[in-house]
XYZ file of C-alpha atoms in Angstrom:
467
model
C -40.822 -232.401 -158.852
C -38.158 -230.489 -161.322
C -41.470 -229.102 -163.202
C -41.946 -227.209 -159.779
C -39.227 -226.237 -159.057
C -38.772 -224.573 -162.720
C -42.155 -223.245 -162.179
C -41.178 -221.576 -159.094
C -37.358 -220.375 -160.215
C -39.778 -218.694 -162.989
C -41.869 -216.918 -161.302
C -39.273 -215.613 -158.378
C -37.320 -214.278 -161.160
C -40.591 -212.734 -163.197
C -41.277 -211.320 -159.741
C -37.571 -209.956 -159.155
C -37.740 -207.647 -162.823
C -41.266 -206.965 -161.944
C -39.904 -205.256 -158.940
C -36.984 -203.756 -160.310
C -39.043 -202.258 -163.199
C -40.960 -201.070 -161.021
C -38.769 -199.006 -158.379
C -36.601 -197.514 -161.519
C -40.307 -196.103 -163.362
C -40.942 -194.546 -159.531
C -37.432 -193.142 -158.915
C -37.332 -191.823 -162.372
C -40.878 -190.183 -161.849
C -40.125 -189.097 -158.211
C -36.506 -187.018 -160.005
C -38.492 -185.638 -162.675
C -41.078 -184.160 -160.532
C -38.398 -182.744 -158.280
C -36.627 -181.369 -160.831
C -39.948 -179.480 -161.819
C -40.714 -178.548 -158.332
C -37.387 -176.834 -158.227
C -37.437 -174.442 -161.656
C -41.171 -173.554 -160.513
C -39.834 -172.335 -157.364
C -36.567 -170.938 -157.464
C -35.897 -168.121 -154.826
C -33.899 -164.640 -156.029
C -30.297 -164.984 -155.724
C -28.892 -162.891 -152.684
C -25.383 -162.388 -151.954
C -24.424 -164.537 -148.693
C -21.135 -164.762 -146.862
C -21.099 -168.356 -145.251
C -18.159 -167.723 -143.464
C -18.941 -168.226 -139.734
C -15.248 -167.623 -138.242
C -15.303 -164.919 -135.616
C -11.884 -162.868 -134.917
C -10.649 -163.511 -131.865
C -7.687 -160.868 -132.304
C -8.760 -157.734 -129.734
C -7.217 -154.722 -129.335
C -4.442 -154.192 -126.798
C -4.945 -150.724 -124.908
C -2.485 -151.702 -122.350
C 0.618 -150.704 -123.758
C -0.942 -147.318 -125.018
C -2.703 -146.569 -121.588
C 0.652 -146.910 -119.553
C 2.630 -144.243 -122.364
C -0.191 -141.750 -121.586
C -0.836 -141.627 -118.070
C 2.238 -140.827 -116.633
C 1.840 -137.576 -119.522
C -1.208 -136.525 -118.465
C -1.984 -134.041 -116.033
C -4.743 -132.401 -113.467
C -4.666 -128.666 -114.264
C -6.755 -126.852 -111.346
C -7.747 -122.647 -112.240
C -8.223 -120.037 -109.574
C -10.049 -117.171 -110.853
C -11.223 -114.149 -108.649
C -14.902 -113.232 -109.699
C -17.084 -110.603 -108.514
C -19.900 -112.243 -106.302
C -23.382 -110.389 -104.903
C -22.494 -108.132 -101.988
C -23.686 -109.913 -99.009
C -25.734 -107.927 -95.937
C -22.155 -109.596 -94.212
C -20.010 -107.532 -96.645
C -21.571 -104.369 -96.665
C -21.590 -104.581 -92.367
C -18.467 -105.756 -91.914
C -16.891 -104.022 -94.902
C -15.854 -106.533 -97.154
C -15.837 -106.952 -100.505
C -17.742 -109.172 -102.604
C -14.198 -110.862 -104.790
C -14.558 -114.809 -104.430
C -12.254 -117.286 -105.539
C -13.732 -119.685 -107.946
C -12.062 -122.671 -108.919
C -12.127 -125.007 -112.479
C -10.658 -128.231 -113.141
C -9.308 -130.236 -116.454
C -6.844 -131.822 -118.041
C -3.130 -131.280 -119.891
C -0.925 -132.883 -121.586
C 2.787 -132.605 -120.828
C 4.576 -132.707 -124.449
C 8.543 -131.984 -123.373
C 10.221 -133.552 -120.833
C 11.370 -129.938 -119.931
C 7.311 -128.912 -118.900
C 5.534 -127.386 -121.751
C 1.975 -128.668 -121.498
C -0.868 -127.963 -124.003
C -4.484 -128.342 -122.690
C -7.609 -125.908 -123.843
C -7.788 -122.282 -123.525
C -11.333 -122.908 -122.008
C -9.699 -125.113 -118.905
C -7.435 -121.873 -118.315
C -9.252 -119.077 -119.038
C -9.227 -115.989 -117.157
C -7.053 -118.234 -114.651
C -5.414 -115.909 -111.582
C -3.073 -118.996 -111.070
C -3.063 -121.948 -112.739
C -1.814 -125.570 -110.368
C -0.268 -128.507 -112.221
C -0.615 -131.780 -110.434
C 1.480 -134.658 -111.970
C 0.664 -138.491 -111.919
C 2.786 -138.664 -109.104
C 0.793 -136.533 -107.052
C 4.002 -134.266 -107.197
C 2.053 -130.252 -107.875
C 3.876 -126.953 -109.510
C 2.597 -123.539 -110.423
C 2.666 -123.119 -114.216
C 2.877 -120.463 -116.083
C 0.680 -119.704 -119.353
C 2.697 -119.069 -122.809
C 0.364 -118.088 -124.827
C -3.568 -118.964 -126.056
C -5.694 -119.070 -129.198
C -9.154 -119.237 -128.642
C -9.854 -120.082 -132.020
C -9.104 -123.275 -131.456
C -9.076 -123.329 -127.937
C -5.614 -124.449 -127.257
C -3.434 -123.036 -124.561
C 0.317 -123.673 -123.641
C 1.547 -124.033 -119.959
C 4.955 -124.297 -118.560
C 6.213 -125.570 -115.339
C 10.159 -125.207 -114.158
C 11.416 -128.739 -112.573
C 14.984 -130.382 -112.432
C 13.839 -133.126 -114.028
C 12.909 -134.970 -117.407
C 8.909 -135.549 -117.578
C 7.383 -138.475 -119.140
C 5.916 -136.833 -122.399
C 4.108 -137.635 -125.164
C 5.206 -136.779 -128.953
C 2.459 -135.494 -131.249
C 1.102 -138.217 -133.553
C -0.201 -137.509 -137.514
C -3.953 -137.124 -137.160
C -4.264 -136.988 -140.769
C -3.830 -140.706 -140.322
C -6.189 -141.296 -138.104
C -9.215 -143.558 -139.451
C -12.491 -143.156 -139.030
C -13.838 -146.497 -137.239
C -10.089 -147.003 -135.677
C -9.829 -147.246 -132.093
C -9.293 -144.861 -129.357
C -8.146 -143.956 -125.884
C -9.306 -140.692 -123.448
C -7.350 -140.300 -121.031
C -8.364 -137.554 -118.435
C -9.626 -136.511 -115.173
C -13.238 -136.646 -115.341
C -14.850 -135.516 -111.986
C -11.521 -134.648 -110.565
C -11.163 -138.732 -110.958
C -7.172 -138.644 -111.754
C -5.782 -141.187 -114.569
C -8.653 -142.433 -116.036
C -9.040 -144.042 -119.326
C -11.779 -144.563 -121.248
C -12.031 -146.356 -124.856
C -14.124 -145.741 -128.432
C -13.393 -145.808 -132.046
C -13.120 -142.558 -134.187
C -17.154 -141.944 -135.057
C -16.020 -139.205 -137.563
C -13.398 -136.311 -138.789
C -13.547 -132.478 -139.790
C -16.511 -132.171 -137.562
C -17.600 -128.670 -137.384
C -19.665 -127.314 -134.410
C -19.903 -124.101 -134.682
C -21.874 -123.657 -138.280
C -19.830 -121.555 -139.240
C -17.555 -124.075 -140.854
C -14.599 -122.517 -138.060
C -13.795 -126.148 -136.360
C -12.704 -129.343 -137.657
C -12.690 -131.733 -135.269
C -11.894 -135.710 -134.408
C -14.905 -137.258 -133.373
C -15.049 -140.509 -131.278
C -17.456 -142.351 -129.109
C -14.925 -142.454 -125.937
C -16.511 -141.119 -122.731
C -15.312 -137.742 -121.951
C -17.145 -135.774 -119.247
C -16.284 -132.493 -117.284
C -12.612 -132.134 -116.411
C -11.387 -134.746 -119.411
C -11.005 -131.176 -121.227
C -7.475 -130.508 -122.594
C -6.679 -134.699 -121.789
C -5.221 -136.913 -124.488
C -6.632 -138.703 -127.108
C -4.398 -141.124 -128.285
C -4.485 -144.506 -130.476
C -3.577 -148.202 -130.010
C -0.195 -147.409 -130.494
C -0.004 -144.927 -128.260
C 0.527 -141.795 -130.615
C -1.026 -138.313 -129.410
C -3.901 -137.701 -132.252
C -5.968 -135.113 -130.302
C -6.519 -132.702 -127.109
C -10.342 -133.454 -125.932
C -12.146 -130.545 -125.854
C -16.007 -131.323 -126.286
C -18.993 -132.875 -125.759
C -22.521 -132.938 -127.374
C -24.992 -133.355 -124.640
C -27.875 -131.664 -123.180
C -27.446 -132.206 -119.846
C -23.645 -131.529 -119.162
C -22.288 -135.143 -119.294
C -21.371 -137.447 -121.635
C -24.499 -138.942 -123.593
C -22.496 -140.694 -126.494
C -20.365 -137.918 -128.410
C -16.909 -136.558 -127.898
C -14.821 -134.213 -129.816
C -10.905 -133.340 -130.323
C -8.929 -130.856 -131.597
C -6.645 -133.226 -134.109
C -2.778 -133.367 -133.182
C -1.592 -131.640 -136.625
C -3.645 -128.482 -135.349
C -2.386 -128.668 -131.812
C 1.167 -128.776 -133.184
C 1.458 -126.156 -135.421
C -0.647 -123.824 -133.028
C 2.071 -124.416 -130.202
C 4.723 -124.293 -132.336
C 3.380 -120.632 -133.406
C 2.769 -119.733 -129.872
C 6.500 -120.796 -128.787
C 8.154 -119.146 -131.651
C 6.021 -116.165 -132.473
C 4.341 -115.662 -128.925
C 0.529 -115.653 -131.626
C -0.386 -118.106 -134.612
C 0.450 -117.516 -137.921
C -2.316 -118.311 -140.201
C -1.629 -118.642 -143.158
C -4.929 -118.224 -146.064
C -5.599 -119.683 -149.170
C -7.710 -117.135 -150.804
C -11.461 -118.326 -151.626
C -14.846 -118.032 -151.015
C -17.351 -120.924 -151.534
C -19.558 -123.796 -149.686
C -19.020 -127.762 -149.868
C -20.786 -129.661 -152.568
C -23.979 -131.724 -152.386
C -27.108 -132.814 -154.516
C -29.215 -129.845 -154.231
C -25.737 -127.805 -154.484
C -24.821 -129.648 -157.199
C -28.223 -128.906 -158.847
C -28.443 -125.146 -158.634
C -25.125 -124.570 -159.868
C -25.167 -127.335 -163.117
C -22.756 -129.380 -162.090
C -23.017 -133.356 -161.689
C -19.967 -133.019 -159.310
C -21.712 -133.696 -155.451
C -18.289 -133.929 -153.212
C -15.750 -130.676 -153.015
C -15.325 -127.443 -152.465
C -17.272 -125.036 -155.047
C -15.348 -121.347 -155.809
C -18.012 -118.784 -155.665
C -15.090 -116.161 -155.107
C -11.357 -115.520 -155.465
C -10.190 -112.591 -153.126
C -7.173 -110.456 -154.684
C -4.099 -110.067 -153.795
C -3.792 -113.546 -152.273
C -2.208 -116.938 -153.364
C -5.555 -118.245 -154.755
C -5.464 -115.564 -157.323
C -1.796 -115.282 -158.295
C -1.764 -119.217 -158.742
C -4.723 -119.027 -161.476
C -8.011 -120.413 -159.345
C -10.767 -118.981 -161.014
C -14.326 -118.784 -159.924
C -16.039 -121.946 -160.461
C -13.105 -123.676 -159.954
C -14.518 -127.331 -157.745
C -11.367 -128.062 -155.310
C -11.000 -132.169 -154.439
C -7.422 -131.997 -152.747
C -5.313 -129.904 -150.883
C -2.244 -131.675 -151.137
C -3.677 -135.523 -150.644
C -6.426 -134.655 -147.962
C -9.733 -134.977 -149.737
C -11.475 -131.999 -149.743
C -15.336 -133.009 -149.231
C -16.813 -130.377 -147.280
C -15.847 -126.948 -145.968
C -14.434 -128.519 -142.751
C -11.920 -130.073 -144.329
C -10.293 -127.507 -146.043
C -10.369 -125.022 -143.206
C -8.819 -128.177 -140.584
C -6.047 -128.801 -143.114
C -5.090 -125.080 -143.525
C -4.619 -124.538 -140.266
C -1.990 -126.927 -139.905
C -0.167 -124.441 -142.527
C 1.653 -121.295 -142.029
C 1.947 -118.060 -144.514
C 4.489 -118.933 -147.237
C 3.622 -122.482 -146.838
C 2.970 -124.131 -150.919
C 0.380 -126.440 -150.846
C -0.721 -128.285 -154.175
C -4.295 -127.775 -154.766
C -6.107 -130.204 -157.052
C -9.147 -129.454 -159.001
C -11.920 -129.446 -161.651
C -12.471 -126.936 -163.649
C -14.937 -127.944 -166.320
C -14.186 -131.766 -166.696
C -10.235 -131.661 -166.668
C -8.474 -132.284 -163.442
C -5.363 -129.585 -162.910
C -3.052 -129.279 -160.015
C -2.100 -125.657 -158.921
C 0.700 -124.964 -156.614
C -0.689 -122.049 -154.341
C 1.689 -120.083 -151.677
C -0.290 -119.373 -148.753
C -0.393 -115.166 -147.216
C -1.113 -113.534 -144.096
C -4.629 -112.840 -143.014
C -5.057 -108.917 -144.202
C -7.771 -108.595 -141.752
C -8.165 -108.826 -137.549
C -11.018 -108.417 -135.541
C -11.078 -106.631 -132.460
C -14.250 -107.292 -130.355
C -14.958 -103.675 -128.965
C -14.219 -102.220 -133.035
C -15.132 -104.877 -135.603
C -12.211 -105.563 -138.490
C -9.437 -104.076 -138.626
C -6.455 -103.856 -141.364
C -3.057 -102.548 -142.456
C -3.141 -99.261 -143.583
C -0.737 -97.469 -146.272
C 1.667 -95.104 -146.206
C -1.114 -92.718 -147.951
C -3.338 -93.318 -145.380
C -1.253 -92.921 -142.734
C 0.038 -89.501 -143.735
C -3.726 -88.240 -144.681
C -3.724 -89.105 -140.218
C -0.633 -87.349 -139.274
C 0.728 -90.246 -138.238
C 3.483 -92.878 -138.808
C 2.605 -95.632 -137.782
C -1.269 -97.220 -136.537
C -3.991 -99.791 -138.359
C -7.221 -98.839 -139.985
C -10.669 -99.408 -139.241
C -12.309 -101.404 -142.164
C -15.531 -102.455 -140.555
C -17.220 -101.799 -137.520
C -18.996 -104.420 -134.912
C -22.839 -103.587 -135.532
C -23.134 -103.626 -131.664
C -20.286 -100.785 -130.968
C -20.752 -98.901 -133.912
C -23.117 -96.469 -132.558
C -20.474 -95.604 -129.783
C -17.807 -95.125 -132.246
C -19.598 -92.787 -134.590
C -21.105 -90.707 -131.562
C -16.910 -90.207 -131.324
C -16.331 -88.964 -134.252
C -14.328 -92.387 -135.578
C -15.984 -93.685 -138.268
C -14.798 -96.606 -141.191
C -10.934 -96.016 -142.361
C -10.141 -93.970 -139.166
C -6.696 -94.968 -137.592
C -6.209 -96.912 -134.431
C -2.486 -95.851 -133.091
C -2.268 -97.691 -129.841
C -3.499 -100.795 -127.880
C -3.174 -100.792 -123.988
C 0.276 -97.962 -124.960
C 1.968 -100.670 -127.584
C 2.378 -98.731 -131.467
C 0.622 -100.895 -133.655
C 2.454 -100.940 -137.101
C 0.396 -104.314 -138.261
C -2.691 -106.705 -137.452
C 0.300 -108.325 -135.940
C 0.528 -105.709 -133.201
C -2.933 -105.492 -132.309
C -3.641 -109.440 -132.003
C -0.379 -109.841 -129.742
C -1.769 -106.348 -127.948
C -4.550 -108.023 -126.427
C -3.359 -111.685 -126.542
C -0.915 -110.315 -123.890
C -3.302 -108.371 -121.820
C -3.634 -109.513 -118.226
C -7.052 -110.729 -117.497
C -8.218 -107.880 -114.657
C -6.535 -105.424 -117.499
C -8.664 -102.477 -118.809
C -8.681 -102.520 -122.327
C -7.178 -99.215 -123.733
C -7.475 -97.839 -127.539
C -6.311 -94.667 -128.678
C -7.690 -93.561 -131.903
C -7.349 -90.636 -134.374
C -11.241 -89.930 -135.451
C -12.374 -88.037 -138.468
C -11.445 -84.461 -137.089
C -7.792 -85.481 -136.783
C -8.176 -85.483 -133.023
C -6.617 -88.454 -131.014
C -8.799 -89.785 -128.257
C -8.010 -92.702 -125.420
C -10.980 -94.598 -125.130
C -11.185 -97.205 -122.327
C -13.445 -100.819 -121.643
C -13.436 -102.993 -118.891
């Protein structure tokens, strides 16, 4: 009996190591072939983020929606325009004047009524209604325009403070950074509509002329001269524009940015016209192909072609292929951005311009002059002229012709007035400057005939007159 039982205690445990041996020699196998499997196959490395928290925090427009609307207005425009003569008006004998009315929006920025909206909204306006918040209505007057960049001032007369809003830096402003429009679309009063900033020194024109704020916000007819305005309720731009091709808004909006707005007001309030002030240089904006033609592994900034005399450019040492990255510390990246920043300046403003020339990096303070040149539609450009060339006139005072519109120039020379002949007088004001002539027909009335007296070639002075 013990002999089996050994035999069996024997062969259990023979069995046991048997096993064990066994399942260690597979495991072992089984790793090493996994371990194979794994070099043989192992996928490119790609950069992952794991991370799978979502932000909760949302932007609050509240706050900023209740400091605007109270500040924005409904401006209304009655014009009188010409309409066909009826069968009506010729039998009963009237005339064919109708009044035609536009709509848009302001911005009140004083609590004593100064309101800035866009010189489009306005624009040969007869009278021009204000309509508050408060459904409270006045009669404002215009200040002063500049078409350039389509800002206009208004004033109304009340007894009391207005809810206003301050202008905010637009220089801060960041691209992807949310937004409010706040408008009267549609004659639609107070509404509010949000976006983020798509993009900045956006020029329209292609002529490098604009530069402005571009956000995805819905603005559509009548949100024209309305605020834009960010989270923290800061004035950053007057809305101005849509892209579209049907009239509404399909996606695009555009602003003129606060820091232009200001200083254009500012000129119109102390000057009654705005003071530009110019750098001095002709050039384009940088790219590859740029870049290529003109040697040059620089591909962002503004490239010198030209330095034009007699301005701050030149006296401050820029020289012609002279790459400009800064004007003070706005990047300078394309053309846009160096004519947006500039007009926030005034003549005898110093602004520190930083560039390349070669591969050293040099910082130039530059004092910025008066424009020498003005264009007057019905002439072309027109300029200061000397004492010489006053005198060779007969006269003591009056502005020269430099260059002639290509479109009037045939008139003009049929007249005897021809390049470097003297204009004297605009509408009866002396012109001694540029200065003259641009607040000349800035203040012209809008059913005003134009009026020019000029001295042409045969020392004759002529009154020549445009409607």
């Amino acid at each position: 009996m013990k002999k089996i039982l050994t035999l069996v205690c024997v062969s259990a445990l023979g069995g046991l190591l048997t096993l064990t041996g066994y399942k260690l020699f597979i495991e072992k196998a089984t790793q090493n072939e996994t371990i194979v499997e794994q070099v043989a196959n192992s996928p490119i490395y790609v950069p992952t983020n794991n991370n799978t928290s979502i932000s909760l925090v949302t932007p609050n427009f509240v706050e900023a929606a209740e400091k605007s609307l109270d500040a924005v207005v409904h401006v209304k425009n009655t014009s009188i325009v010409n309409a066909p003569m009826s069968f009506q008006d010729l039998f009963y004998g009237r005339n064919s004047q109708r009044a035609q009315v536009g709509t848009g929006s302001g911005v009140i920025i004083s609590p004593s009524g100064f309101i800035v909206t866009n010189n489009h909204v306005i624009q040969n306006a007869n009278e021009i209604s204000i309509t508050l918040n408060n459904n409270k209505s006045y009669v404002a007057e215009l200040i002063g325009t500049d078409e350039a960049t389509d800002i206009a001032l208004l004033k109304i007369e009340t007894d009391e403070d207005l809810p206003f809003m301050a202008f905010g830096n637009s220089d801060n402003a960041k691209i992807g950074e949310w937004v409010l429009a706040v408008g009267n679309p549609f004659n639609l009063n107070s509404t509010v509509t949000a976006g983020i900033i798509s993009a900045k020194s956006r020029d329209l024109s292609g002529r490098n002329t604009q530069s402005f704020i571009q956000t995805d916000a819905a603005v559509n007819p009548g949100n024209s001269g309305g605020a834009l305005v960010n989270t923290n309720g800061d004035l950053i731009g007057i809305n101005t524009a849509i892209s579209s091709q049907t009239g509404s808004y399909i996606g695009y909006s555009f602003a003129v940015p606060s820091n232009i707005a200001r200083k254009i007001v500012n000129d119109i309030m102390e000057y009654g016209n705005v003071q530009n002030g110019i750098l001095g240089v002709v050039g384009g904006a940088l790219n590859s192909k740029a870049a290529e033609e003109l040697g040059t592994e620089v591909t962002e900034g503004f490239y010198v072609s030209e330095v034009t005399e007699n301005t701050g450019a030149a006296m401050a040492g820029i020289r012609r292929g002279d790459i400009i990255k800064k004007i003070d510390n706005v990047s300078i990246n394309k053309f846009s951005d160096l004519t947006g920043y500039l007009k926030t300046k005034s003549p005898d403003d110093t602004v520190n311009v930083t560039l390349l020339r070669g591969d050293t990096e040099e910082i130039l303070p530059v004092t910025l002059l008066k424009p020498t040149t003005y264009i007057v539609d019905t002439i072309g450009y027109v300029k200061n002229a000397s004492k010489k060339e006053l005198e060779k006139f007969g006269t003591a005072y009056g502005i020269k012709i430099s260059e002639f519109n290509k479109d009037y120039k045939p008139y003009w020379n049929r007249n005897g007035v021809e390049t470097g002949s003297i204009i004297t007088r605009i509408n009866g004001k002396k012109l001694y400057s540029i200065d003259d002539a641009q607040n000349a027909l800035k203040t012209r009335s809008v059913n005003e005939p134009l009026q020019i007296e000029v001295i042409n070639k045969d020392l004759e002075k002529i009154v020549y007159n445009f409607r």
